[in-house]
PDB file of C-alpha atoms in Angstrom:
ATOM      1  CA  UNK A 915      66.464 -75.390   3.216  1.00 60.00           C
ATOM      2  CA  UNK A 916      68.535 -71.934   2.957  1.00 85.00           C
ATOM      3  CA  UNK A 917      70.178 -72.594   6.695  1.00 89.00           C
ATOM      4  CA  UNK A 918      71.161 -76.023   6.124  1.00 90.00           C
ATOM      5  CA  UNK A 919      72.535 -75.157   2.854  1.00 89.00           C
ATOM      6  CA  UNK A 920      74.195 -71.782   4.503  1.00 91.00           C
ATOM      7  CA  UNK A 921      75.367 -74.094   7.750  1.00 93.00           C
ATOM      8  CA  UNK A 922      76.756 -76.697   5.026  1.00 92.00           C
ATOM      9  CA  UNK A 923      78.809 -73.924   3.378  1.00 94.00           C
ATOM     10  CA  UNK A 924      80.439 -72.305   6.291  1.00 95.00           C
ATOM     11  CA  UNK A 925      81.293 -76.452   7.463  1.00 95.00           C
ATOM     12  CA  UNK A 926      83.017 -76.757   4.502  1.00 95.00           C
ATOM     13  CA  UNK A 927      84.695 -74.146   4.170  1.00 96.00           C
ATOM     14  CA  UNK A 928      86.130 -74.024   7.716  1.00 96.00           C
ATOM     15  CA  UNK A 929      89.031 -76.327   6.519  1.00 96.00           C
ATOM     16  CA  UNK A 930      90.084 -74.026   3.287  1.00 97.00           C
ATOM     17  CA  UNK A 931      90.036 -71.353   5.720  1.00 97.00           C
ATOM     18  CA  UNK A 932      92.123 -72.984   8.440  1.00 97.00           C
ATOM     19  CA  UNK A 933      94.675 -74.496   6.692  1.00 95.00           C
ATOM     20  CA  UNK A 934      95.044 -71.370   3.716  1.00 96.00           C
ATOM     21  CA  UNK A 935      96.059 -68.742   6.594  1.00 97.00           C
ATOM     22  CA  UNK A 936      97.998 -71.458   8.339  1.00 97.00           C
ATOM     23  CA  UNK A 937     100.387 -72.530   4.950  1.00 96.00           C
ATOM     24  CA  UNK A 938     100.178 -68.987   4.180  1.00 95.00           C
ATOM     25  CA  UNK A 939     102.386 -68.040   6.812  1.00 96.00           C
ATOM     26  CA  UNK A 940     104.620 -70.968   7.205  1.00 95.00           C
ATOM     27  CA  UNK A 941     104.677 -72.707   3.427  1.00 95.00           C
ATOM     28  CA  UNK A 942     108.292 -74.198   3.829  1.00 94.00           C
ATOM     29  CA  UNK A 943     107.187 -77.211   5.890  1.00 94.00           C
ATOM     30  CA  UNK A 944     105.594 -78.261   2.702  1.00 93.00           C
ATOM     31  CA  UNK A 945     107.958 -77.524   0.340  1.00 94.00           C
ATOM     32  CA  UNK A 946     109.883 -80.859   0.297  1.00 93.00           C
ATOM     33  CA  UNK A 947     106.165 -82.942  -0.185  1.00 91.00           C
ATOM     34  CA  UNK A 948     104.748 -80.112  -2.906  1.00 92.00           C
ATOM     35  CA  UNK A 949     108.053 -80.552  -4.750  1.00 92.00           C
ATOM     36  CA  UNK A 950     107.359 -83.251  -7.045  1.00 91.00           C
ATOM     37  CA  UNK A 951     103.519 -81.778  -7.849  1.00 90.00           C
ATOM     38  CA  UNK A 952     105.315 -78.427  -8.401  1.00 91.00           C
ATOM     39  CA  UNK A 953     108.126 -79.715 -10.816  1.00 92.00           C
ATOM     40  CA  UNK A 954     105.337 -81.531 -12.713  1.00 90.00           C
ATOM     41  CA  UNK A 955     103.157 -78.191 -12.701  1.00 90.00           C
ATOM     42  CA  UNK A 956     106.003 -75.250 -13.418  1.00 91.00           C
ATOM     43  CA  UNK A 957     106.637 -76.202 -17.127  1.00 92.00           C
ATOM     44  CA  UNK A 958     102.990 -75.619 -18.261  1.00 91.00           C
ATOM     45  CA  UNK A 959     102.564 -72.498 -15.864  1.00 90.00           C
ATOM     46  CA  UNK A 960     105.942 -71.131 -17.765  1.00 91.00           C
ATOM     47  CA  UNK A 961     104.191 -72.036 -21.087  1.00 92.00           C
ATOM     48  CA  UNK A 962     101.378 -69.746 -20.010  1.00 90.00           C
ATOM     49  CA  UNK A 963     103.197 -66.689 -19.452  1.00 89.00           C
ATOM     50  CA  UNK A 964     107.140 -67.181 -18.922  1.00 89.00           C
ATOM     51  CA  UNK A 965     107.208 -64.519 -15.746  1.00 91.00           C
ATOM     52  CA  UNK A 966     104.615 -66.549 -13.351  1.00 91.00           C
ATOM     53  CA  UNK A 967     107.037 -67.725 -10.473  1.00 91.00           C
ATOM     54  CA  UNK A 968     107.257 -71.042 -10.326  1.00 91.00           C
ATOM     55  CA  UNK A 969     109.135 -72.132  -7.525  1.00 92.00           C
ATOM     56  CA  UNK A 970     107.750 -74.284  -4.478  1.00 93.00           C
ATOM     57  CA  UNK A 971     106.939 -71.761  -1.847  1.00 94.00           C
ATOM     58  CA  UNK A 972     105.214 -69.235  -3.627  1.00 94.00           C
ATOM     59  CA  UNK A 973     102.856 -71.753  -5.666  1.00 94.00           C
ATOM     60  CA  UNK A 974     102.119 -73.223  -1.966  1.00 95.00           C
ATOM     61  CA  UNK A 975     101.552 -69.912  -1.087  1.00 96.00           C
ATOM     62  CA  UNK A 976      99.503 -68.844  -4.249  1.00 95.00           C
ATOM     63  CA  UNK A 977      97.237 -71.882  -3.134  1.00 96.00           C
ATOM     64  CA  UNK A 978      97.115 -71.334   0.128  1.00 97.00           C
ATOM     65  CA  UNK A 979      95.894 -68.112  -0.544  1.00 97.00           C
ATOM     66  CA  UNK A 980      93.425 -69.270  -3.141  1.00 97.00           C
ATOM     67  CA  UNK A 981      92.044 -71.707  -0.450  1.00 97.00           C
ATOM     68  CA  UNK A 982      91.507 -68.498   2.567  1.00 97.00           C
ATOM     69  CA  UNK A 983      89.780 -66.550   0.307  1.00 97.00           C
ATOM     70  CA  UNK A 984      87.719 -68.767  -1.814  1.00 97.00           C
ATOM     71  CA  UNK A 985      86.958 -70.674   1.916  1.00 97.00           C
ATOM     72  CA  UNK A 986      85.808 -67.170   2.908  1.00 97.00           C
ATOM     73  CA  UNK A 987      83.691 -66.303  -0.216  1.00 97.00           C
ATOM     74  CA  UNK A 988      82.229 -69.966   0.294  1.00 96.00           C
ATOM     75  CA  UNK A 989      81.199 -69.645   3.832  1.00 96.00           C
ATOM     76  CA  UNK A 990      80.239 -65.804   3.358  1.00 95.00           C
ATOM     77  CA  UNK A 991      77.823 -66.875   0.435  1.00 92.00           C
ATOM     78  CA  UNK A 992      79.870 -64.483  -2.660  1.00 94.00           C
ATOM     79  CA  UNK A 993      79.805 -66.651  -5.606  1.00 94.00           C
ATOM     80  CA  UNK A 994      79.589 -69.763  -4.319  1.00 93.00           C
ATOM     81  CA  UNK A 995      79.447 -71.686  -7.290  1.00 93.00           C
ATOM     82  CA  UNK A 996      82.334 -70.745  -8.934  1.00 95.00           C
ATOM     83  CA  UNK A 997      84.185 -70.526  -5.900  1.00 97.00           C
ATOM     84  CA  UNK A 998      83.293 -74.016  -5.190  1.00 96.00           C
ATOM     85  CA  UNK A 999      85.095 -75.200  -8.204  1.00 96.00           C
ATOM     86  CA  UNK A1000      87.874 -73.277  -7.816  1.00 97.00           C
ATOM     87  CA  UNK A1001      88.251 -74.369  -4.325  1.00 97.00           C
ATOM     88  CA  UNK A1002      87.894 -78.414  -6.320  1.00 97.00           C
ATOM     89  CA  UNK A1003      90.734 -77.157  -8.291  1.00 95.00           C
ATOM     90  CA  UNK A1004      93.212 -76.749  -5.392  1.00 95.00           C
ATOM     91  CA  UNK A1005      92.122 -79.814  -3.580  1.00 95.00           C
ATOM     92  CA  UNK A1006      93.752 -81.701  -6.627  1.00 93.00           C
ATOM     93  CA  UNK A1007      97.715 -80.807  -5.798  1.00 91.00           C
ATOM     94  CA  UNK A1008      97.369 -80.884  -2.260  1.00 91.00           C
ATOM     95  CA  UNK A1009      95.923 -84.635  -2.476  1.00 92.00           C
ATOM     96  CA  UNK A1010      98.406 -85.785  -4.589  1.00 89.00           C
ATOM     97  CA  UNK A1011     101.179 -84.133  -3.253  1.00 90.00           C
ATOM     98  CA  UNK A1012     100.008 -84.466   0.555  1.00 89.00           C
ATOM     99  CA  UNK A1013      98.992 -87.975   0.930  1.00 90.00           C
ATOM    100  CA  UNK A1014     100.209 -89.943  -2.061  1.00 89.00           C
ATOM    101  CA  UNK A1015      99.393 -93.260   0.060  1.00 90.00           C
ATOM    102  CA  UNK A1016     100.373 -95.583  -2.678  1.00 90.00           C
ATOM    103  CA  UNK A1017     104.030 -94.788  -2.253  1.00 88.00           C
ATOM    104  CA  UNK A1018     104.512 -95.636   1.409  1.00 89.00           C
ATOM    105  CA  UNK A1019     105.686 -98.972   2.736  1.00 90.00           C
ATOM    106  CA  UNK A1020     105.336 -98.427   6.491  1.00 91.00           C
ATOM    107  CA  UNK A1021     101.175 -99.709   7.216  1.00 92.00           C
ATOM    108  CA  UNK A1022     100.732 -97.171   9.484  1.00 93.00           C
ATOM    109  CA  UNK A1023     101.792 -94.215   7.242  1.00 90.00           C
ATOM    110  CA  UNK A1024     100.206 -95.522   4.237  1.00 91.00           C
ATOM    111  CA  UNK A1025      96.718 -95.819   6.421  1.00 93.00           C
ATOM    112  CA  UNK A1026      96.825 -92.625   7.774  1.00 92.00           C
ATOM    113  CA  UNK A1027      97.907 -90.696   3.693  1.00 90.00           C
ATOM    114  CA  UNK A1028      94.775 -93.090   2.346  1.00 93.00           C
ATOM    115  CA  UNK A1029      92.614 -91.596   5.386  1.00 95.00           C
ATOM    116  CA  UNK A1030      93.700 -88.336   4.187  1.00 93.00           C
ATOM    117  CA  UNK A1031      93.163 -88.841   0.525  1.00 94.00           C
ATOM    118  CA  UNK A1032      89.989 -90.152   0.912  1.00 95.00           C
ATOM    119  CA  UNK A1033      88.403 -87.168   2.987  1.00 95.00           C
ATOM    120  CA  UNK A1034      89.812 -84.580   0.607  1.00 94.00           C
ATOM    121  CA  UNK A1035      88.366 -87.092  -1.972  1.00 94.00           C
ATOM    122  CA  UNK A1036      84.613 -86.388   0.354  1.00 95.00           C
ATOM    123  CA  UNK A1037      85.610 -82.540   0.535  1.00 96.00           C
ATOM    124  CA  UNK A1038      86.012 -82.591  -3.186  1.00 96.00           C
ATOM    125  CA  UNK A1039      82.590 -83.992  -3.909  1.00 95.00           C
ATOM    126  CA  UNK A1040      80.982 -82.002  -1.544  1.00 94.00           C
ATOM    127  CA  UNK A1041      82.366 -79.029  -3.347  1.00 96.00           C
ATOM    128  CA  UNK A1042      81.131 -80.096  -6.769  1.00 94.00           C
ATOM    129  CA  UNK A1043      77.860 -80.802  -4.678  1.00 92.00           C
ATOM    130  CA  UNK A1044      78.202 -77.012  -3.931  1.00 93.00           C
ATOM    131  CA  UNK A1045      79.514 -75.973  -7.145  1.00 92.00           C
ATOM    132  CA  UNK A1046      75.759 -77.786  -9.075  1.00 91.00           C
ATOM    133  CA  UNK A1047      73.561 -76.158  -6.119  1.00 87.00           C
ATOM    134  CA  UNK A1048      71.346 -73.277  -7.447  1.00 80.00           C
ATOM    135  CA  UNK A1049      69.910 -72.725  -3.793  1.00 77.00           C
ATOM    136  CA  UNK A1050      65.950 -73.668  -5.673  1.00 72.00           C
ATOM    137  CA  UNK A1051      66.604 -70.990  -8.467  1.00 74.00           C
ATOM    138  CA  UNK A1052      66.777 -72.166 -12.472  1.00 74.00           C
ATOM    139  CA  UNK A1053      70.252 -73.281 -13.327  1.00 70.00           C
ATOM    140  CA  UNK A1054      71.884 -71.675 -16.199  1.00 71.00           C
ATOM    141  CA  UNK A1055      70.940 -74.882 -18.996  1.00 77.00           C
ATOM    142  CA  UNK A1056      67.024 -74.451 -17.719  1.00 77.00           C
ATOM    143  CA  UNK A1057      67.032 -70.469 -18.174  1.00 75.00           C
ATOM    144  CA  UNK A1058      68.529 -70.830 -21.721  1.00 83.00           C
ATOM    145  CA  UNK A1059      66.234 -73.319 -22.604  1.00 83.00           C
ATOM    146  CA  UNK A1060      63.513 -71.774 -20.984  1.00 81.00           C
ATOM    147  CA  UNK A1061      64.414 -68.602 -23.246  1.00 87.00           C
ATOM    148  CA  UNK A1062      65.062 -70.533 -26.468  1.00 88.00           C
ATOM    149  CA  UNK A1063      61.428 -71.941 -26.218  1.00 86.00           C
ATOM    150  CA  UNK A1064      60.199 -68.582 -25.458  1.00 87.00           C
ATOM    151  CA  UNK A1065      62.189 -66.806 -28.242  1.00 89.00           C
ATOM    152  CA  UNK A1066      60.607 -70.138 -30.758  1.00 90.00           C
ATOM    153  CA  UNK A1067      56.795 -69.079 -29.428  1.00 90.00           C
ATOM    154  CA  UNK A1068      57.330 -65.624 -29.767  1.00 89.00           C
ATOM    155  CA  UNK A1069      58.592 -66.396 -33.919  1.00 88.00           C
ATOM    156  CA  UNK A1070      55.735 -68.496 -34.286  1.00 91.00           C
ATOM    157  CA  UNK A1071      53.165 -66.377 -33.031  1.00 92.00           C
ATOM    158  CA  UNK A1072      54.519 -63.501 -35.502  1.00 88.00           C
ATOM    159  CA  UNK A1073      54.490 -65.644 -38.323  1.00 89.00           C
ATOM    160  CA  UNK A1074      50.761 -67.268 -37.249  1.00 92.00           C
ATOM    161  CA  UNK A1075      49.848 -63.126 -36.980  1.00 91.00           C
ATOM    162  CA  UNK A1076      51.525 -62.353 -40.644  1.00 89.00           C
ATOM    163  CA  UNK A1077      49.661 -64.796 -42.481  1.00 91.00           C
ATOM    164  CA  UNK A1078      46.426 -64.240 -41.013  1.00 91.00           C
ATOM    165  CA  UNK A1079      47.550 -60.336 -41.436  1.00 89.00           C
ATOM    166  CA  UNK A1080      48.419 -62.184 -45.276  1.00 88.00           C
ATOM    167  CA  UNK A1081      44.941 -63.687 -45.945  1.00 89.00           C
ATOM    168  CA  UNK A1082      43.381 -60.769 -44.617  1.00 89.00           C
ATOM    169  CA  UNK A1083      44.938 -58.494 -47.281  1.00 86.00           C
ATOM    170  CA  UNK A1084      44.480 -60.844 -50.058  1.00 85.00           C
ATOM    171  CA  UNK A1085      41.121 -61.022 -49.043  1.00 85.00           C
ATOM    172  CA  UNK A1086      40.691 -57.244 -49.169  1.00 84.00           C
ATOM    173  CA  UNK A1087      41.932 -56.844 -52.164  1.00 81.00           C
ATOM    174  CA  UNK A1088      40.171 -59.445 -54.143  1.00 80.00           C
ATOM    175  CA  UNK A1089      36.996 -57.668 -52.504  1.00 81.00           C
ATOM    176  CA  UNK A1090      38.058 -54.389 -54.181  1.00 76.00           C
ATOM    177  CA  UNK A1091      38.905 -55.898 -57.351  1.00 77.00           C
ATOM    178  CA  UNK A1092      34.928 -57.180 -56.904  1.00 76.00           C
ATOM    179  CA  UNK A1093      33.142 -54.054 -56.282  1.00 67.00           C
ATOM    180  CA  UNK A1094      32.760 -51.731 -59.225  1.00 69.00           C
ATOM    181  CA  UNK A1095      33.647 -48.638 -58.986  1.00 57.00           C
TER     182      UNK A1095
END
């Protein structure tokens, strides 16, 4: 399974890659569709910490950047789950801002932006598909479970040992308390 799941990776993240470096270097011809995301998104980045820029360009570029290098770790095989969710996370703003289908009345436009929307809709579940893939190893729940019940066996065996240990002792002693002496 490892090549299809390595080939799956680097096929995904092909388009994060692509079109990262590519609004990297030229974010202004998104600026005027990002704008109304952005707006939206500045107040609550300012609440964060007041001297994150906010403005249009640089939080296409921020993304954009986000989306090379997570599309590189992803395809590359460096922390691919987290990366997958991160890369989720900045599908979300460029769907809504990029193809926002619902608001166009010309057919053809509004068919190609719902075309749009629904493959970053596919690229977003197959990057949560990435992000719950543990290549065949124990997820995180199974290993602490899998510890928990070890950690319970371990307590029981001690106390099974201590009372046996327990009777043992009693038993000793009400044997020397027997014998004269």
């Amino acid at each position: 399974m490892k090549p299809v799941r390595t080939l799956a990776r680097v096929m995904l993240s092909g388009i994060f890659v692509v079109s990262g470096a590519r609004n990297l270097q030229n974010p202004d011809r998104l600026v005027e569709a990002a704008k109304p995301v952005t707006d939206r998104v500045a107040p609550l980045i300012q609440n964060l910490h007041p001297r994150i820029p906010t403005d249009t360009t640089t939080l296409i570029r921020a993304n954009a950047a986000t989306q090379l290098v997570g599309g590189l770790m992803l395809a590359t095989g460096k922390f691919t789950r987290p990366v997958a969710l991160l890369l989720a996370g900045t599908l979300v703003p460029v769907t809504a801002a990029g193809h926002p289908f619902w608001t166009n009345d010309d057919p053809a436009a509004r068919n190609n932006n719902q075309v749009h929307f629904l493959k970053n809709l596919g690229l977003f579940g197959g990057l949560l598909l990435a992000a719950a893939d543990t290549e065949g190893k124990p997820g995180l729940r199974w290993r602490a479970g899998h510890r928990i019940d070890h950690s319970r066996r371990s307590v029981q065996r001690a106390v099974r040992t201590a009372r046996r240990e327990a009777k043992i002792a009693a038993r000793s002693a009400a044997t020397a308390r027997r014998v004269p002496g």
